[in-house]
Short mmCIF file of C-alpha atoms and ligand atoms in Angstrom, two decimals:
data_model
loop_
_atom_site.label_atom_id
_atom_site.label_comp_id
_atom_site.label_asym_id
_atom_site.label_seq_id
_atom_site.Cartn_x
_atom_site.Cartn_y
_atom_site.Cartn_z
CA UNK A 888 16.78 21.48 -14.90
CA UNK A 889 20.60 21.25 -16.68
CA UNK A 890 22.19 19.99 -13.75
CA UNK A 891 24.30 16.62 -13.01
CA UNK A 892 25.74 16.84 -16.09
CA UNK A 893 22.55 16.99 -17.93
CA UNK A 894 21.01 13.11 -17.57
CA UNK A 895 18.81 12.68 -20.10
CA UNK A 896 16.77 9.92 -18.76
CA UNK A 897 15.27 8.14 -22.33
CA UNK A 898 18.83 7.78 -23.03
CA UNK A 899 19.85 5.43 -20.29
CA UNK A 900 19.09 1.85 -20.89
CA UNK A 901 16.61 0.09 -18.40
CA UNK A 902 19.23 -0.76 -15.54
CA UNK A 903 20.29 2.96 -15.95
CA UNK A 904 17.51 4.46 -15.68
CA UNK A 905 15.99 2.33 -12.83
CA UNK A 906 18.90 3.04 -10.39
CA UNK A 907 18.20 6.80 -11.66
CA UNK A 908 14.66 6.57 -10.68
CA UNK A 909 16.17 5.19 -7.23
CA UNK A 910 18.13 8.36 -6.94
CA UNK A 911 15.59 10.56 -7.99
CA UNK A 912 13.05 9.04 -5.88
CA UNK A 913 15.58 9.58 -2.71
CA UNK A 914 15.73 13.09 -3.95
CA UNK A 915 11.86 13.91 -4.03
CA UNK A 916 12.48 14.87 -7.92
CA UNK A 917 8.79 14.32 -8.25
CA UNK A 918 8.63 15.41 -12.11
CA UNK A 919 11.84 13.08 -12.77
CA UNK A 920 9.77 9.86 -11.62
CA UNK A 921 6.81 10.98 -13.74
CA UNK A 922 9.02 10.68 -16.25
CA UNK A 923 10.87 7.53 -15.90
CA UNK A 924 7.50 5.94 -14.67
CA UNK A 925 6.55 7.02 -18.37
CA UNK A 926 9.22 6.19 -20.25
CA UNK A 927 9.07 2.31 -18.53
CA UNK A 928 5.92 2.03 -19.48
CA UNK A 929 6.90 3.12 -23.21
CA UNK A 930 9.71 0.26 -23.29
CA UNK A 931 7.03 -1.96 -22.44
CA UNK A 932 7.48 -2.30 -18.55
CA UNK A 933 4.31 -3.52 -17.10
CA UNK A 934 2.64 -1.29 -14.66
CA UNK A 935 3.17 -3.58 -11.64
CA UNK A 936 7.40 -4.21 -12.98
CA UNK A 937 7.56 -0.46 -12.85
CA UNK A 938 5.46 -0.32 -9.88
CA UNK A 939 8.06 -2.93 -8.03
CA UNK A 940 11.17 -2.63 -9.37
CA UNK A 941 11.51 1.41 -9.65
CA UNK A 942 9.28 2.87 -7.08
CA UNK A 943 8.85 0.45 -4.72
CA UNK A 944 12.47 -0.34 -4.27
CA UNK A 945 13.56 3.13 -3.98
CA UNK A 946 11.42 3.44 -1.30
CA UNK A 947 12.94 0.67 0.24
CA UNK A 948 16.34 2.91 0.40
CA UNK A 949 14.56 5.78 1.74
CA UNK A 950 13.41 4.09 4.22
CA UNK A 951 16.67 2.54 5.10
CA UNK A 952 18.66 5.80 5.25
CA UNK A 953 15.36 7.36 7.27
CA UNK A 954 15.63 4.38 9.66
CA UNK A 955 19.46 5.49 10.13
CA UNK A 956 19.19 8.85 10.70
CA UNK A 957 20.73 10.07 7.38
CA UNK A 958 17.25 11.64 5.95
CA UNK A 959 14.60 13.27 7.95
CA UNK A 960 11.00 13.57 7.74
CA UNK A 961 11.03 16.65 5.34
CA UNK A 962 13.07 14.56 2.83
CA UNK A 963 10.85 11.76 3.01
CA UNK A 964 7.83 13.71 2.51
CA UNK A 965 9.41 14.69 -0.52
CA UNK A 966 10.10 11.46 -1.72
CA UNK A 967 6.68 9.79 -0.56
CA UNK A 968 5.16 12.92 -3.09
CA UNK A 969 7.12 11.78 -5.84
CA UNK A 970 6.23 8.40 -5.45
CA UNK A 971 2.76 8.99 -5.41
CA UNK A 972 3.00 11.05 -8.55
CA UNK A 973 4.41 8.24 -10.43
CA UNK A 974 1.84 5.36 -8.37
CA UNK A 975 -0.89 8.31 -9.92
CA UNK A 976 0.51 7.00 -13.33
CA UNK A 977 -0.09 3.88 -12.91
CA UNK A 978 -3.34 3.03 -10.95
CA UNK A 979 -5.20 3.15 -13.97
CA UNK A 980 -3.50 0.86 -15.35
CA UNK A 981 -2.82 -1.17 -12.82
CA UNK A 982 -7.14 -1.02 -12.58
CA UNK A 983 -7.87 -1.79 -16.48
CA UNK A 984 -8.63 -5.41 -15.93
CA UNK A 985 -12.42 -4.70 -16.92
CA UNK A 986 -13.01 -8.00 -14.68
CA UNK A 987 -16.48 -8.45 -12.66
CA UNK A 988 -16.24 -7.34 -9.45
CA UNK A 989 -15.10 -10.26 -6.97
CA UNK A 990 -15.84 -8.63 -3.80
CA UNK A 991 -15.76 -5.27 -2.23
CA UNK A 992 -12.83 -4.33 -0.01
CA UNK A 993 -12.99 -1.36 2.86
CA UNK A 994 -9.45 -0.33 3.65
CA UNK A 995 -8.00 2.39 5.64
CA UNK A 996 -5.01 2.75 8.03
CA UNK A 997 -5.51 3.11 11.85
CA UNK A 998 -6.05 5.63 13.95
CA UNK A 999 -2.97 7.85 14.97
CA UNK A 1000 -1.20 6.59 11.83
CA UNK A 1001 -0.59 8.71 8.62
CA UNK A 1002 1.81 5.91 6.55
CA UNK A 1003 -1.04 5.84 3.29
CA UNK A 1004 1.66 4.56 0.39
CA UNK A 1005 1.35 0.74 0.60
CA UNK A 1006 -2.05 0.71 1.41
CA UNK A 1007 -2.80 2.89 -1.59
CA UNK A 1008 -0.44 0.22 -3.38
CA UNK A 1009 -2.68 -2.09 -1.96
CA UNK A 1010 -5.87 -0.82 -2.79
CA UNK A 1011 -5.20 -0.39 -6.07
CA UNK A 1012 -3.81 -3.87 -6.90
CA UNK A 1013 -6.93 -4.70 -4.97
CA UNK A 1014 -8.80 -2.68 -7.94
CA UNK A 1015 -7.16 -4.36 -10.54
CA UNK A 1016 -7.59 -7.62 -9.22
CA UNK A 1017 -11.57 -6.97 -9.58
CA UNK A 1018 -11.92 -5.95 -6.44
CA UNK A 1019 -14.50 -2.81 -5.15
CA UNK A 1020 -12.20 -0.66 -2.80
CA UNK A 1021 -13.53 1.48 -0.71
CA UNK A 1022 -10.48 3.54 1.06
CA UNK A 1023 -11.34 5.38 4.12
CA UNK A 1024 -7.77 7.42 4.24
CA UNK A 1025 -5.83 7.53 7.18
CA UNK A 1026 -5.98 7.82 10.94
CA UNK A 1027 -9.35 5.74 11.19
CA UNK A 1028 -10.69 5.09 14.61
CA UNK A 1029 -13.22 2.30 15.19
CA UNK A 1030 -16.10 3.91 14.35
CA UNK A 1031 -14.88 5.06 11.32
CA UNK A 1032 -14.23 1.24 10.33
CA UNK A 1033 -17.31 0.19 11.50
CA UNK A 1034 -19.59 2.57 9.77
CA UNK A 1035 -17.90 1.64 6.71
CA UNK A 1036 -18.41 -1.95 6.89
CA UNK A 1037 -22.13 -1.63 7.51
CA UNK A 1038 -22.98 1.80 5.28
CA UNK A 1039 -20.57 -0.58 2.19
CA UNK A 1040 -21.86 -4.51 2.91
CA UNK A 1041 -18.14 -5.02 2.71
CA UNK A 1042 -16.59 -8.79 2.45
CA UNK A 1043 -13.30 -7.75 3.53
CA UNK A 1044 -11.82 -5.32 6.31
CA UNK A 1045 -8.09 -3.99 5.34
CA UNK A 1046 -6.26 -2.36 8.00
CA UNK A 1047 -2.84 -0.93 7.49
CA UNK A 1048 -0.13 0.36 10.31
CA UNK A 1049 3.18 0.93 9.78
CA UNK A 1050 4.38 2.07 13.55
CA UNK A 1051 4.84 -0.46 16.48
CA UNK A 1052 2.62 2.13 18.37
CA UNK A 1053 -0.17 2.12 15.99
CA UNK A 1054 -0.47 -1.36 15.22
CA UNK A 1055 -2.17 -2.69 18.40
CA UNK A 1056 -5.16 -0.66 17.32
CA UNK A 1057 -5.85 -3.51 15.07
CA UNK A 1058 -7.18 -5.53 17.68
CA UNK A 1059 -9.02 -2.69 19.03
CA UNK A 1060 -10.93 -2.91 15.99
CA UNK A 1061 -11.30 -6.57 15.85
CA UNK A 1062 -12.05 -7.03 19.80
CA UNK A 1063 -15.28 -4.59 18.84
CA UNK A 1064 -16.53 -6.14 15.89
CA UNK A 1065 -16.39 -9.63 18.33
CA UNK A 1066 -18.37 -7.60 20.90
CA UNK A 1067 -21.32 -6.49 18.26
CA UNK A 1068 -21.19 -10.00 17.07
CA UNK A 1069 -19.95 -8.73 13.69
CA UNK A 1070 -16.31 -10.80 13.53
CA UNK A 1071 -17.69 -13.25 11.39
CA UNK A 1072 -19.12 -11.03 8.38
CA UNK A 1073 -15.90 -9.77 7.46
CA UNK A 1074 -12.71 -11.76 5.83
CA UNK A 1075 -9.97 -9.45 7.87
CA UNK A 1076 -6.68 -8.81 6.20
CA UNK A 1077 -4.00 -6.87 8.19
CA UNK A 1078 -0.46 -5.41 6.42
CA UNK A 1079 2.78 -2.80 6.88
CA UNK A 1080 5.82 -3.09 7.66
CA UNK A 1081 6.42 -3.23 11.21
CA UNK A 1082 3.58 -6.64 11.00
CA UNK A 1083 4.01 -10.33 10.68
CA UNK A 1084 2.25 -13.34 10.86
CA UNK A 1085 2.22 -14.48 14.38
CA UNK A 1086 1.19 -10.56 15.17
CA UNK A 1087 -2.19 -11.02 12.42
CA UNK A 1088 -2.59 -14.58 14.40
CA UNK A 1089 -3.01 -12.65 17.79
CA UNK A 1090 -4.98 -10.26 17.58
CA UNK A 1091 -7.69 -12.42 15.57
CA UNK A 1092 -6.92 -11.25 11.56
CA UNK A 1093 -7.50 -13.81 9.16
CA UNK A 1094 -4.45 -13.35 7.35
CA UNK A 1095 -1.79 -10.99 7.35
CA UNK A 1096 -0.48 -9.74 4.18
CA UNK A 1097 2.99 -9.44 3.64
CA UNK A 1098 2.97 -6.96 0.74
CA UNK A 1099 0.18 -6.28 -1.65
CA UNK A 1100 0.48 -8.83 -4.35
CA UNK A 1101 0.12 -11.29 -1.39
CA UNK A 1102 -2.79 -9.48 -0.19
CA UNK A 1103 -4.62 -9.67 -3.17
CA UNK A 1104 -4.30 -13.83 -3.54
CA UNK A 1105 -5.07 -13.69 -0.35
CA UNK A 1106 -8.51 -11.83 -0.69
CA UNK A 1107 -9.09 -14.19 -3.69
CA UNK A 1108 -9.02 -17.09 -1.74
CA UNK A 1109 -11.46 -16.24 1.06
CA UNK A 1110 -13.61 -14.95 -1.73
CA UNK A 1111 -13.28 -18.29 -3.58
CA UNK A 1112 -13.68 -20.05 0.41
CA UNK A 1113 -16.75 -17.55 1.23
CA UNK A 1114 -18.50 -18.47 -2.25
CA UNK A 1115 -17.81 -22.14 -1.44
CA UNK A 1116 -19.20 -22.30 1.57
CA UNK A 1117 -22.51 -20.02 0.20
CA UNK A 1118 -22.85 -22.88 -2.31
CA UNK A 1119 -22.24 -25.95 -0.32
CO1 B1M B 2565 7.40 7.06 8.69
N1 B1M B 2565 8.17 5.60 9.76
N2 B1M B 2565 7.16 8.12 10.29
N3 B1M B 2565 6.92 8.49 7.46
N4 B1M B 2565 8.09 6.02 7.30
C1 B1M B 2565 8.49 4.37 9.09
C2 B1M B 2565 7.30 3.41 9.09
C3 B1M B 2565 9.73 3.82 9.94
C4 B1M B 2565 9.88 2.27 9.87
C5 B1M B 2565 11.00 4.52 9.44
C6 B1M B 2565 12.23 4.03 10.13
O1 B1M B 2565 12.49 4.41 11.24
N5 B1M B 2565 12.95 3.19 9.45
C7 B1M B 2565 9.39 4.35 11.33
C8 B1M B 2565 8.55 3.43 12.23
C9 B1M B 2565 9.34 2.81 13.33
C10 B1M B 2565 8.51 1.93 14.17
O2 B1M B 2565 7.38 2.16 14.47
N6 B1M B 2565 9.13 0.88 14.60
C11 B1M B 2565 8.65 5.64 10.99
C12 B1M B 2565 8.47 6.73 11.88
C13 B1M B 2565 9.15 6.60 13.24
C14 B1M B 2565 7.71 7.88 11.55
C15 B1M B 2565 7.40 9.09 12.43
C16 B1M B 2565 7.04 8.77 13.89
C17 B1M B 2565 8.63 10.02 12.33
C18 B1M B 2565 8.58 11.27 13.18
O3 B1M B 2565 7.68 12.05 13.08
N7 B1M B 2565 9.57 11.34 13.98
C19 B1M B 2565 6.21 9.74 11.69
C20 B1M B 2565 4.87 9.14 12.16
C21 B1M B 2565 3.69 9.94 11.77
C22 B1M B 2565 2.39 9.20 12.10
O4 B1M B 2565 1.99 8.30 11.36
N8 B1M B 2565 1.76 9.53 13.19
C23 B1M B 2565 6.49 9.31 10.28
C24 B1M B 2565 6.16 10.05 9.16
C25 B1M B 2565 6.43 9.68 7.85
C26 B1M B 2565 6.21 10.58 6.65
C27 B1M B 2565 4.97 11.47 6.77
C28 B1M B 2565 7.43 11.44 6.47
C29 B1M B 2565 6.16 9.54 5.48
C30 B1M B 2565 4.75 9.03 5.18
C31 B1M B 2565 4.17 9.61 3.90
C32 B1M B 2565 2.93 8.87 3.50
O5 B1M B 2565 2.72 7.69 3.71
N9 B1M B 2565 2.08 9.62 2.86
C33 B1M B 2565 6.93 8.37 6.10
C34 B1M B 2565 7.49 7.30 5.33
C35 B1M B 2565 7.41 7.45 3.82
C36 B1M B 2565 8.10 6.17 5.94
C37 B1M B 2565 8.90 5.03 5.28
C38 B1M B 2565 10.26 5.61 4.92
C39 B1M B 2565 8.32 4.38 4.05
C40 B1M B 2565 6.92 3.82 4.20
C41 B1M B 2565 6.41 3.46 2.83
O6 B1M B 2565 5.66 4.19 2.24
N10 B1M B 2565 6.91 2.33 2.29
C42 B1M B 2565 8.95 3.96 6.45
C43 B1M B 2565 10.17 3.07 6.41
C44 B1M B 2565 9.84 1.65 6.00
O7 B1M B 2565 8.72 1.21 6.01
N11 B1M B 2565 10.88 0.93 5.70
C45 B1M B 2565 8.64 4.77 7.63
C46 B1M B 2565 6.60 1.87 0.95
C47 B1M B 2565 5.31 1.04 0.98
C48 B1M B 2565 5.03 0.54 -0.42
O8 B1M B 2565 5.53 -0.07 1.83
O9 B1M B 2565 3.96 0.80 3.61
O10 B1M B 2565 5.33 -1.30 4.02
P1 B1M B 2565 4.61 -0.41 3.10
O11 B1M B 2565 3.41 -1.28 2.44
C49 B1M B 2565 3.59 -2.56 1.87
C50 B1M B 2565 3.39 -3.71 2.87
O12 B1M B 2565 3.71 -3.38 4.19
C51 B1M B 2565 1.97 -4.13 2.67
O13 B1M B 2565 1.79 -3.92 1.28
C52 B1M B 2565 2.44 -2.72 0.88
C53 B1M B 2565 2.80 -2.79 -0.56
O14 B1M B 2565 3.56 -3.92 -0.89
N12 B1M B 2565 0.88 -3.43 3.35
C54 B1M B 2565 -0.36 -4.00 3.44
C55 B1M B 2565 0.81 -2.21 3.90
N13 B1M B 2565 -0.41 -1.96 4.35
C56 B1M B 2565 -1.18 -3.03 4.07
C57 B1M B 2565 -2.52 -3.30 4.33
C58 B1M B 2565 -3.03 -4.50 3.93
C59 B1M B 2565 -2.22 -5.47 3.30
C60 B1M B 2565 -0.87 -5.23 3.05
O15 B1M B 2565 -4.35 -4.71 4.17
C61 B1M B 2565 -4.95 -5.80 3.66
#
């Protein structure tokens, strides 16, 4: 496409080029962000640098100018595509860590919910942390989680909402794992956006995860905890 005065994106230097991803993220230009994703990677970004500082910050806008009424949910849908072309990029490398698996992870975002981006960011830093990840999709009800956790011999339970109206299906799930007497088998992690800490306190998660670097650390010290206490 000649068009914007023909941007030709290995010319710009890194600054450029990021705040031209930004654009082209906000624009749903999904073939541009394959690009840029690539050429980062061929300066010698690191995965999770381009990861962060291109797509995930772009986002960041589009969700700004979504939140204000200046883009609407065709736009975004556009722009959550192109993201996930250029996250597609990445996730293997973002996986190579060739580490022994530390634990195994189910993850999935709850019922009446659709929002999958950060917990497929999630699930593969999860991945590349060493972690088995088991992702169950969107829009999963109770049973869906439950199954999992039994059919997998999970350690962990990650739940993901990013609307005020979906989020208190969290503790749905967590008020029936208490009832089967199953709380205690699981390390439960909770994230998205809408979340914070005192919410994860209340409804009975072990920790809430504020984004998914933190949710990884976070995973590797119950693991370390759970391994402790197996020992001791
Ligand atoms: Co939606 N949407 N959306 N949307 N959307 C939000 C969430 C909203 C905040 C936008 C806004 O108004 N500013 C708003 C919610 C308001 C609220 O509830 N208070 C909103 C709304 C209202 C809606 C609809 C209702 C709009 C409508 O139809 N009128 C509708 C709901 C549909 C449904 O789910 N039933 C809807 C639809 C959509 C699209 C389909 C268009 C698209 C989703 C595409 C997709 O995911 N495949 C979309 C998008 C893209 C967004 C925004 C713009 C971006 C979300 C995103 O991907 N962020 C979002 C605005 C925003 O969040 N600022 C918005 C990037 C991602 C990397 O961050 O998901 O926060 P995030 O994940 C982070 C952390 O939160 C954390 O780690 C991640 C990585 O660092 N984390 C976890 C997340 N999950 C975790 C799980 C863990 C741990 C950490 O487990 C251990």
């Amino acid at each position: 496409m000649a068009d914007e005065g023909d941007i030709i994106l290995s010319e710009l230097d890194d600054e450029e080029l990021v705040l031209q991803m930004h654009d082209d993220l906000y624009d749903g230009l999904k073939e541009e962000i394959e690009d840029g994703v690539r050429i980062l990677l061929d300066r010698g970004w690191t995965p999770y640098d381009t990861l962060t500082k291109a797509l995930v910050a772009g986002m960041t806008i589009v969700g700004a100018d979504f939140r204000d009424g200046i883009l609407f949910v065709p736009e975004v849908l556009l722009a959550a595509n192109a993201m996930k072309a250029g996250m597609a990029i990445l996730k293997p490398l973002l996986a190579e860590t060739g580490a022994p698996k530390v634990g195994k992870m189910v993850i999935g975002t709850v019922k009446g919910d659709i929002h999958d981006i950060g917990k497929n960011l999630v699930g593969m830093m999860m991945e590349g942390a060493g972690f088995e990840v088991v992702d169950l999709g969107i829009n999963n009800s109770v049973e869906k989680y439950l199954e999992a956790l039994e059919r997998e011999e999970a350690d962990i339970l990650g739940m993901s909402a990013l609307l005020t109206t979906t989020m208190p299906y969290m503790k749905v799930v967590i008020d029936t794992l208490k009832e089967k007497g199953m709380r205690e088998d699981f390390i439960i992690l909770v994230g998205g956006a809408p979340l914070n800490e005192e919410f994860g306190r209340a409804i009975g998660a072990d920790a809430y995860c504020r984004d998914a670097a933190v949710a990884v650390q976070t995973a590797k010290d119950f693991m370390g905890r759970k391994h402790n206490q197996m020992a001791g």
